[in-house]
XYZ file of N, CA and C in Angstrom:
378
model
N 0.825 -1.196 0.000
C 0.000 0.000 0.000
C 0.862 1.250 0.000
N 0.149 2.200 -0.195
C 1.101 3.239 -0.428
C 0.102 4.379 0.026
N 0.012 5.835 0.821
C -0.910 6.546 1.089
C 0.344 8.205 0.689
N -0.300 8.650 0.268
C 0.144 10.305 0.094
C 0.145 11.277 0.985
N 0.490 12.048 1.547
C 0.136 12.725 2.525
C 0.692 14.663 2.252
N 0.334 15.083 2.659
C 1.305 16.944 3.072
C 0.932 17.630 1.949
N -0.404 17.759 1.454
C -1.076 18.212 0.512
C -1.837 19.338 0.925
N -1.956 20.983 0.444
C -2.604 21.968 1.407
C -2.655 22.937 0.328
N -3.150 23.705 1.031
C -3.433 25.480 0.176
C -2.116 25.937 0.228
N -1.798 26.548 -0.576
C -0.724 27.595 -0.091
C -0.279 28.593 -1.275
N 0.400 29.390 -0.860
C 0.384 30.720 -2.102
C 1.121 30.405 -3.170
N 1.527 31.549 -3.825
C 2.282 31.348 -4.826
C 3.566 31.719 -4.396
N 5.143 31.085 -4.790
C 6.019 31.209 -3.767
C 6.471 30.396 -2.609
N 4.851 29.804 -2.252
C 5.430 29.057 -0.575
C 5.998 27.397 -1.045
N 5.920 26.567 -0.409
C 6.520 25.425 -0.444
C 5.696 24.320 0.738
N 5.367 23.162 0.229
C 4.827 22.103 0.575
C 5.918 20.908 0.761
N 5.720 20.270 1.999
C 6.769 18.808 1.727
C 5.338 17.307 1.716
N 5.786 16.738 0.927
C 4.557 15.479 0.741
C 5.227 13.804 0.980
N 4.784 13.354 1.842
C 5.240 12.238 2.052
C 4.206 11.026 1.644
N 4.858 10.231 1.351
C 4.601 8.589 0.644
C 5.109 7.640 1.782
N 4.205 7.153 2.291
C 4.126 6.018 3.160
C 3.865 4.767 2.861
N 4.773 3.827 2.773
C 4.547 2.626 1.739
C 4.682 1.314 2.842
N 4.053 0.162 3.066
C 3.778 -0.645 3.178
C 3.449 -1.842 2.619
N 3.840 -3.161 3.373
C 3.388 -4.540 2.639
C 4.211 -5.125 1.499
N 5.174 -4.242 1.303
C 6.434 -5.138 0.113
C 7.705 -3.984 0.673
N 8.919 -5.049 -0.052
C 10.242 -4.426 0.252
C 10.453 -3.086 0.119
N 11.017 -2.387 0.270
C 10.458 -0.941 0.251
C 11.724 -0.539 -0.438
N 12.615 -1.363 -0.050
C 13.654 -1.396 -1.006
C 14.548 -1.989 -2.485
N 13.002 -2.755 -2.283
C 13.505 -3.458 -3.857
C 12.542 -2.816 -4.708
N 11.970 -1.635 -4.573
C 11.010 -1.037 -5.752
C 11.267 0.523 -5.900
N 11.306 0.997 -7.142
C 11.458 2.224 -7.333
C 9.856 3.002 -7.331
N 9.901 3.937 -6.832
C 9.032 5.250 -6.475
C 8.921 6.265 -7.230
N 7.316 7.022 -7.601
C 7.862 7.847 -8.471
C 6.370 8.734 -7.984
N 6.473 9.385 -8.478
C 5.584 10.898 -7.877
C 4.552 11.561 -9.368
N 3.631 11.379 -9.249
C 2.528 11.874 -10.136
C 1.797 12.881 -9.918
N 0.840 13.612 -11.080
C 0.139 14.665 -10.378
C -0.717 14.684 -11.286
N -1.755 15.002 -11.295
C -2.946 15.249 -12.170
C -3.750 16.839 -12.243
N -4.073 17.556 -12.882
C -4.715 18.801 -12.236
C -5.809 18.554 -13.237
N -6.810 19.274 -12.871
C -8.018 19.551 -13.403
C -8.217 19.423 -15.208
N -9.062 18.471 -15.480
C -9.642 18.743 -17.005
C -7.593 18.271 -17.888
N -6.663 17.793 -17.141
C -5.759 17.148 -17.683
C -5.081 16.174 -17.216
N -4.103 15.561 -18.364
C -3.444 13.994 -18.134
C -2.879 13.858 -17.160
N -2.633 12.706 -16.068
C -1.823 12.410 -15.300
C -0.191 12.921 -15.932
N 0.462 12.975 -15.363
C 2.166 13.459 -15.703
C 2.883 12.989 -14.448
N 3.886 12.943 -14.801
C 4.857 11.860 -13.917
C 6.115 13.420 -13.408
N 6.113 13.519 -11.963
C 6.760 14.532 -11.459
C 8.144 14.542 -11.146
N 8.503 13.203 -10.977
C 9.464 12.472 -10.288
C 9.597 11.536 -9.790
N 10.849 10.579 -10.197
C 11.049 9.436 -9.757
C 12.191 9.061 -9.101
N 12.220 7.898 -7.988
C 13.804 7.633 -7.752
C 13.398 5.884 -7.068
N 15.229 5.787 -7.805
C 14.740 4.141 -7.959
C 16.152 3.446 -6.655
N 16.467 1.827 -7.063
C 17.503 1.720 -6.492
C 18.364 1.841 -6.307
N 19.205 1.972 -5.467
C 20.649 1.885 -6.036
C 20.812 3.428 -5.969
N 22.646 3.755 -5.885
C 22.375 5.110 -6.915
C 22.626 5.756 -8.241
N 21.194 5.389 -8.385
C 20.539 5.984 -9.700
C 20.174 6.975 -10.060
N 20.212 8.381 -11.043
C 19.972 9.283 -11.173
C 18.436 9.715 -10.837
N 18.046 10.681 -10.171
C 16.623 10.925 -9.735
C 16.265 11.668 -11.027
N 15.378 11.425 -10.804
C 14.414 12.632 -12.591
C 13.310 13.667 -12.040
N 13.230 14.448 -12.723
C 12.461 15.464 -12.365
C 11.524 15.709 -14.098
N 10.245 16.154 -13.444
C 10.097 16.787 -15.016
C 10.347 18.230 -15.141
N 10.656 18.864 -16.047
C 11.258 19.675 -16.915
C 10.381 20.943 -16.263
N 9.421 20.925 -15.842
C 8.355 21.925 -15.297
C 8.840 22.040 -13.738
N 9.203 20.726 -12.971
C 9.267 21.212 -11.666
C 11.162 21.206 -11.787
N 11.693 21.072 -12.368
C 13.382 21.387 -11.906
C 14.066 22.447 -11.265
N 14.897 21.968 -10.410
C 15.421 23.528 -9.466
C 14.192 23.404 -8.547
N 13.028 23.111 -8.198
C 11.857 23.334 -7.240
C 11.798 22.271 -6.368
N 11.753 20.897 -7.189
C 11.307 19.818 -6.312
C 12.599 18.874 -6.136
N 12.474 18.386 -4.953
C 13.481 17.781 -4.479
C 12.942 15.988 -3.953
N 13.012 14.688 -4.398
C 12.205 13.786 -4.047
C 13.426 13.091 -3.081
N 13.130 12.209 -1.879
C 13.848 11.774 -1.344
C 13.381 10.472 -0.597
N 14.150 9.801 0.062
C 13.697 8.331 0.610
C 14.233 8.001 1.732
N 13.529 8.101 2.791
C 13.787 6.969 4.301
C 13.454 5.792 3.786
N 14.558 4.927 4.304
C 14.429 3.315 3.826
C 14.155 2.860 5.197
N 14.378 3.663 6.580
C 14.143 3.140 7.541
C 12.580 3.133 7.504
N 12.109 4.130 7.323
C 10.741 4.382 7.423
C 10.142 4.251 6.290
N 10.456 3.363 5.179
C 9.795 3.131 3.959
C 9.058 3.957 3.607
N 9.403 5.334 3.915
C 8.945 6.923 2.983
C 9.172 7.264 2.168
N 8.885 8.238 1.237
C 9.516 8.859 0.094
C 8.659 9.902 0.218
N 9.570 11.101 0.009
C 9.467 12.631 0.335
C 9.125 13.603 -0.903
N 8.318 14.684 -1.314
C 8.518 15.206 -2.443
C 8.479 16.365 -1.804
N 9.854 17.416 -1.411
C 9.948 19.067 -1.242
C 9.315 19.562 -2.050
N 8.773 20.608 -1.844
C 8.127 21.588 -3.499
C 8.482 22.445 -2.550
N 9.437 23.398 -3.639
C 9.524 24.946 -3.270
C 9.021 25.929 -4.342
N 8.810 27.060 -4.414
C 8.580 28.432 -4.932
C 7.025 27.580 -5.855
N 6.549 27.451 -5.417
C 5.108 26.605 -6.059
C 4.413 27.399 -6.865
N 4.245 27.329 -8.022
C 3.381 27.769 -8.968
C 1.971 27.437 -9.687
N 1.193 28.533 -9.658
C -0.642 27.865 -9.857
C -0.584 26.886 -10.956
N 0.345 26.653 -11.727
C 0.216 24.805 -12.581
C 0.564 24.077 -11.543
N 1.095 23.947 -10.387
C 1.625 22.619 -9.746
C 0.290 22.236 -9.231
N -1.039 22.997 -8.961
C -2.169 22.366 -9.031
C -2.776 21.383 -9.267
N -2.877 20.598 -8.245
C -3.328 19.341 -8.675
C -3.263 18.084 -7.285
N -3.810 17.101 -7.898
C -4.111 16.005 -7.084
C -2.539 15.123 -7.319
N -1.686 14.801 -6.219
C -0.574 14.440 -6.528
C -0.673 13.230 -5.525
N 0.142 12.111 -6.512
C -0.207 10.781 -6.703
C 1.409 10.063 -6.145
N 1.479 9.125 -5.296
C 2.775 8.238 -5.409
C 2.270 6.703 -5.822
N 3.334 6.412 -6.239
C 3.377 4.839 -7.153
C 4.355 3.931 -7.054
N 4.454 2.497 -6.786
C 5.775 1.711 -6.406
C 5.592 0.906 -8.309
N 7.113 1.152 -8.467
C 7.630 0.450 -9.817
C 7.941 -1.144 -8.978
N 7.584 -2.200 -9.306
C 7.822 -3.597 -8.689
C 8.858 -4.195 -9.698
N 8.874 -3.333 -10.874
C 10.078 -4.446 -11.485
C 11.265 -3.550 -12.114
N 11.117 -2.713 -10.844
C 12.676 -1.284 -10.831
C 13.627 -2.345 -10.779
N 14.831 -2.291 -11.263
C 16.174 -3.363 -11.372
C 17.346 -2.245 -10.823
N 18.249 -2.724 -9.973
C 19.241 -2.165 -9.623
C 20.284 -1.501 -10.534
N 20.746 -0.402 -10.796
C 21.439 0.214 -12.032
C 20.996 1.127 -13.119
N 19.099 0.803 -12.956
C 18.467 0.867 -13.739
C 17.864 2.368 -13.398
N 17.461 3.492 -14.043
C 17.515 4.428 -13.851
C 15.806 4.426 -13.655
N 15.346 5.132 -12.933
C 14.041 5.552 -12.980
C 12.711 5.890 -13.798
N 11.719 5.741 -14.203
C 11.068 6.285 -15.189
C 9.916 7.183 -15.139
N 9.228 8.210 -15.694
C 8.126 9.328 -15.335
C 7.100 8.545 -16.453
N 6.736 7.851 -16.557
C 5.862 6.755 -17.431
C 5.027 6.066 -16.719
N 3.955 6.264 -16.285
C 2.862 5.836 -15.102
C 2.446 4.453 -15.269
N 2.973 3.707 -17.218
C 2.613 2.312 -17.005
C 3.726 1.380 -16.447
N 4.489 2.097 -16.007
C 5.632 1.562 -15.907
C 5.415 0.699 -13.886
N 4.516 1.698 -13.707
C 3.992 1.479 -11.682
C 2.924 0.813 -11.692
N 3.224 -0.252 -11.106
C 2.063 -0.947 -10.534
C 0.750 -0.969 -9.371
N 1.448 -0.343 -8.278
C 0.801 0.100 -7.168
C 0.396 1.684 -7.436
N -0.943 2.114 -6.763
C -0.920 2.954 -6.666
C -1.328 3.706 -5.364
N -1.393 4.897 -4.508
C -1.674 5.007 -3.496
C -2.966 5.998 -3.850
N -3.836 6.336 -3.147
C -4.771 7.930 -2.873
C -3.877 8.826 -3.311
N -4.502 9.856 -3.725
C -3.742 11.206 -3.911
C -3.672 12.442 -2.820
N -3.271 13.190 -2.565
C -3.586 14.126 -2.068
C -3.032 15.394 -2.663
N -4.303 16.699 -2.695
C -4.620 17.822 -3.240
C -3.770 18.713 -2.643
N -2.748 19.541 -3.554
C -2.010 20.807 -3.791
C -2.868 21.551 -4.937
N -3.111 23.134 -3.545
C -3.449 24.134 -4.854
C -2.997 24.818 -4.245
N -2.602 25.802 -5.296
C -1.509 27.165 -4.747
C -2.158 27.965 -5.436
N -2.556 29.048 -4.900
C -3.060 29.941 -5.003
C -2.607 31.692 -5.361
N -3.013 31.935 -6.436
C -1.860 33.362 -6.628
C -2.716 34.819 -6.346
């Protein structure tokens, strides 16, 4: 299972941290990746990070802003958002990749995740 959490109002400028709480499989044999959906458009893949160290990805919209990270003690995964802008709007989604391979770099491709968790709602407001 996987649940989303640290989702809120906040301005334009401020910064949100969102945590992924994952349960019921290795927490370390699967790569993680961060989704978001906003209103009347496609899911999009925000960020991912896998095993090993492997390069983290960002998409091209949040770079320099978001920062994704991982307690392995606490089978978390973290998404910082700083200087937040009214597109980061949206219902934001975490996902466990089950057949992430060690070496193997991460992917922002939503068929790529098998699990999915609840979302929870970021709107920033300008």
């Amino acid at each position: 299972q996987l649940q989303a959490s640290g989702g809120g109002l906040v301005q334009v400028g401020g910064s949100l941290k969102l945590s992924c709480a994952t349960s019921g499989f290795t927490f370390t044999d699967v790569g993680i990746g961060w989704f978001r959906q906003a209103p009347g458009k496609e899911r999009e893949g925000v960020s991912c990070i896998n095993l090993g160290d492997t390069p983290r990805l960002y998409a091209d919209s949040v770079k320099g802003r978001f920062t994704i990270s991982k307690d392995d003690a606490n089978s978390t995964v973290y998404l910082q958002m700083n200087n937040l802008k009214p597109g980061d709007t949206g219902v934001y989604y975490c996902a466990a990749d089950f057949g992430a391979n060690w070496g193997i770099a991460c992917a922002l491709e939503s068929h790529f995740y098998d699990d999915w968790g609840q979302g929870t709602l970021v709107t920033v407001s300008s």
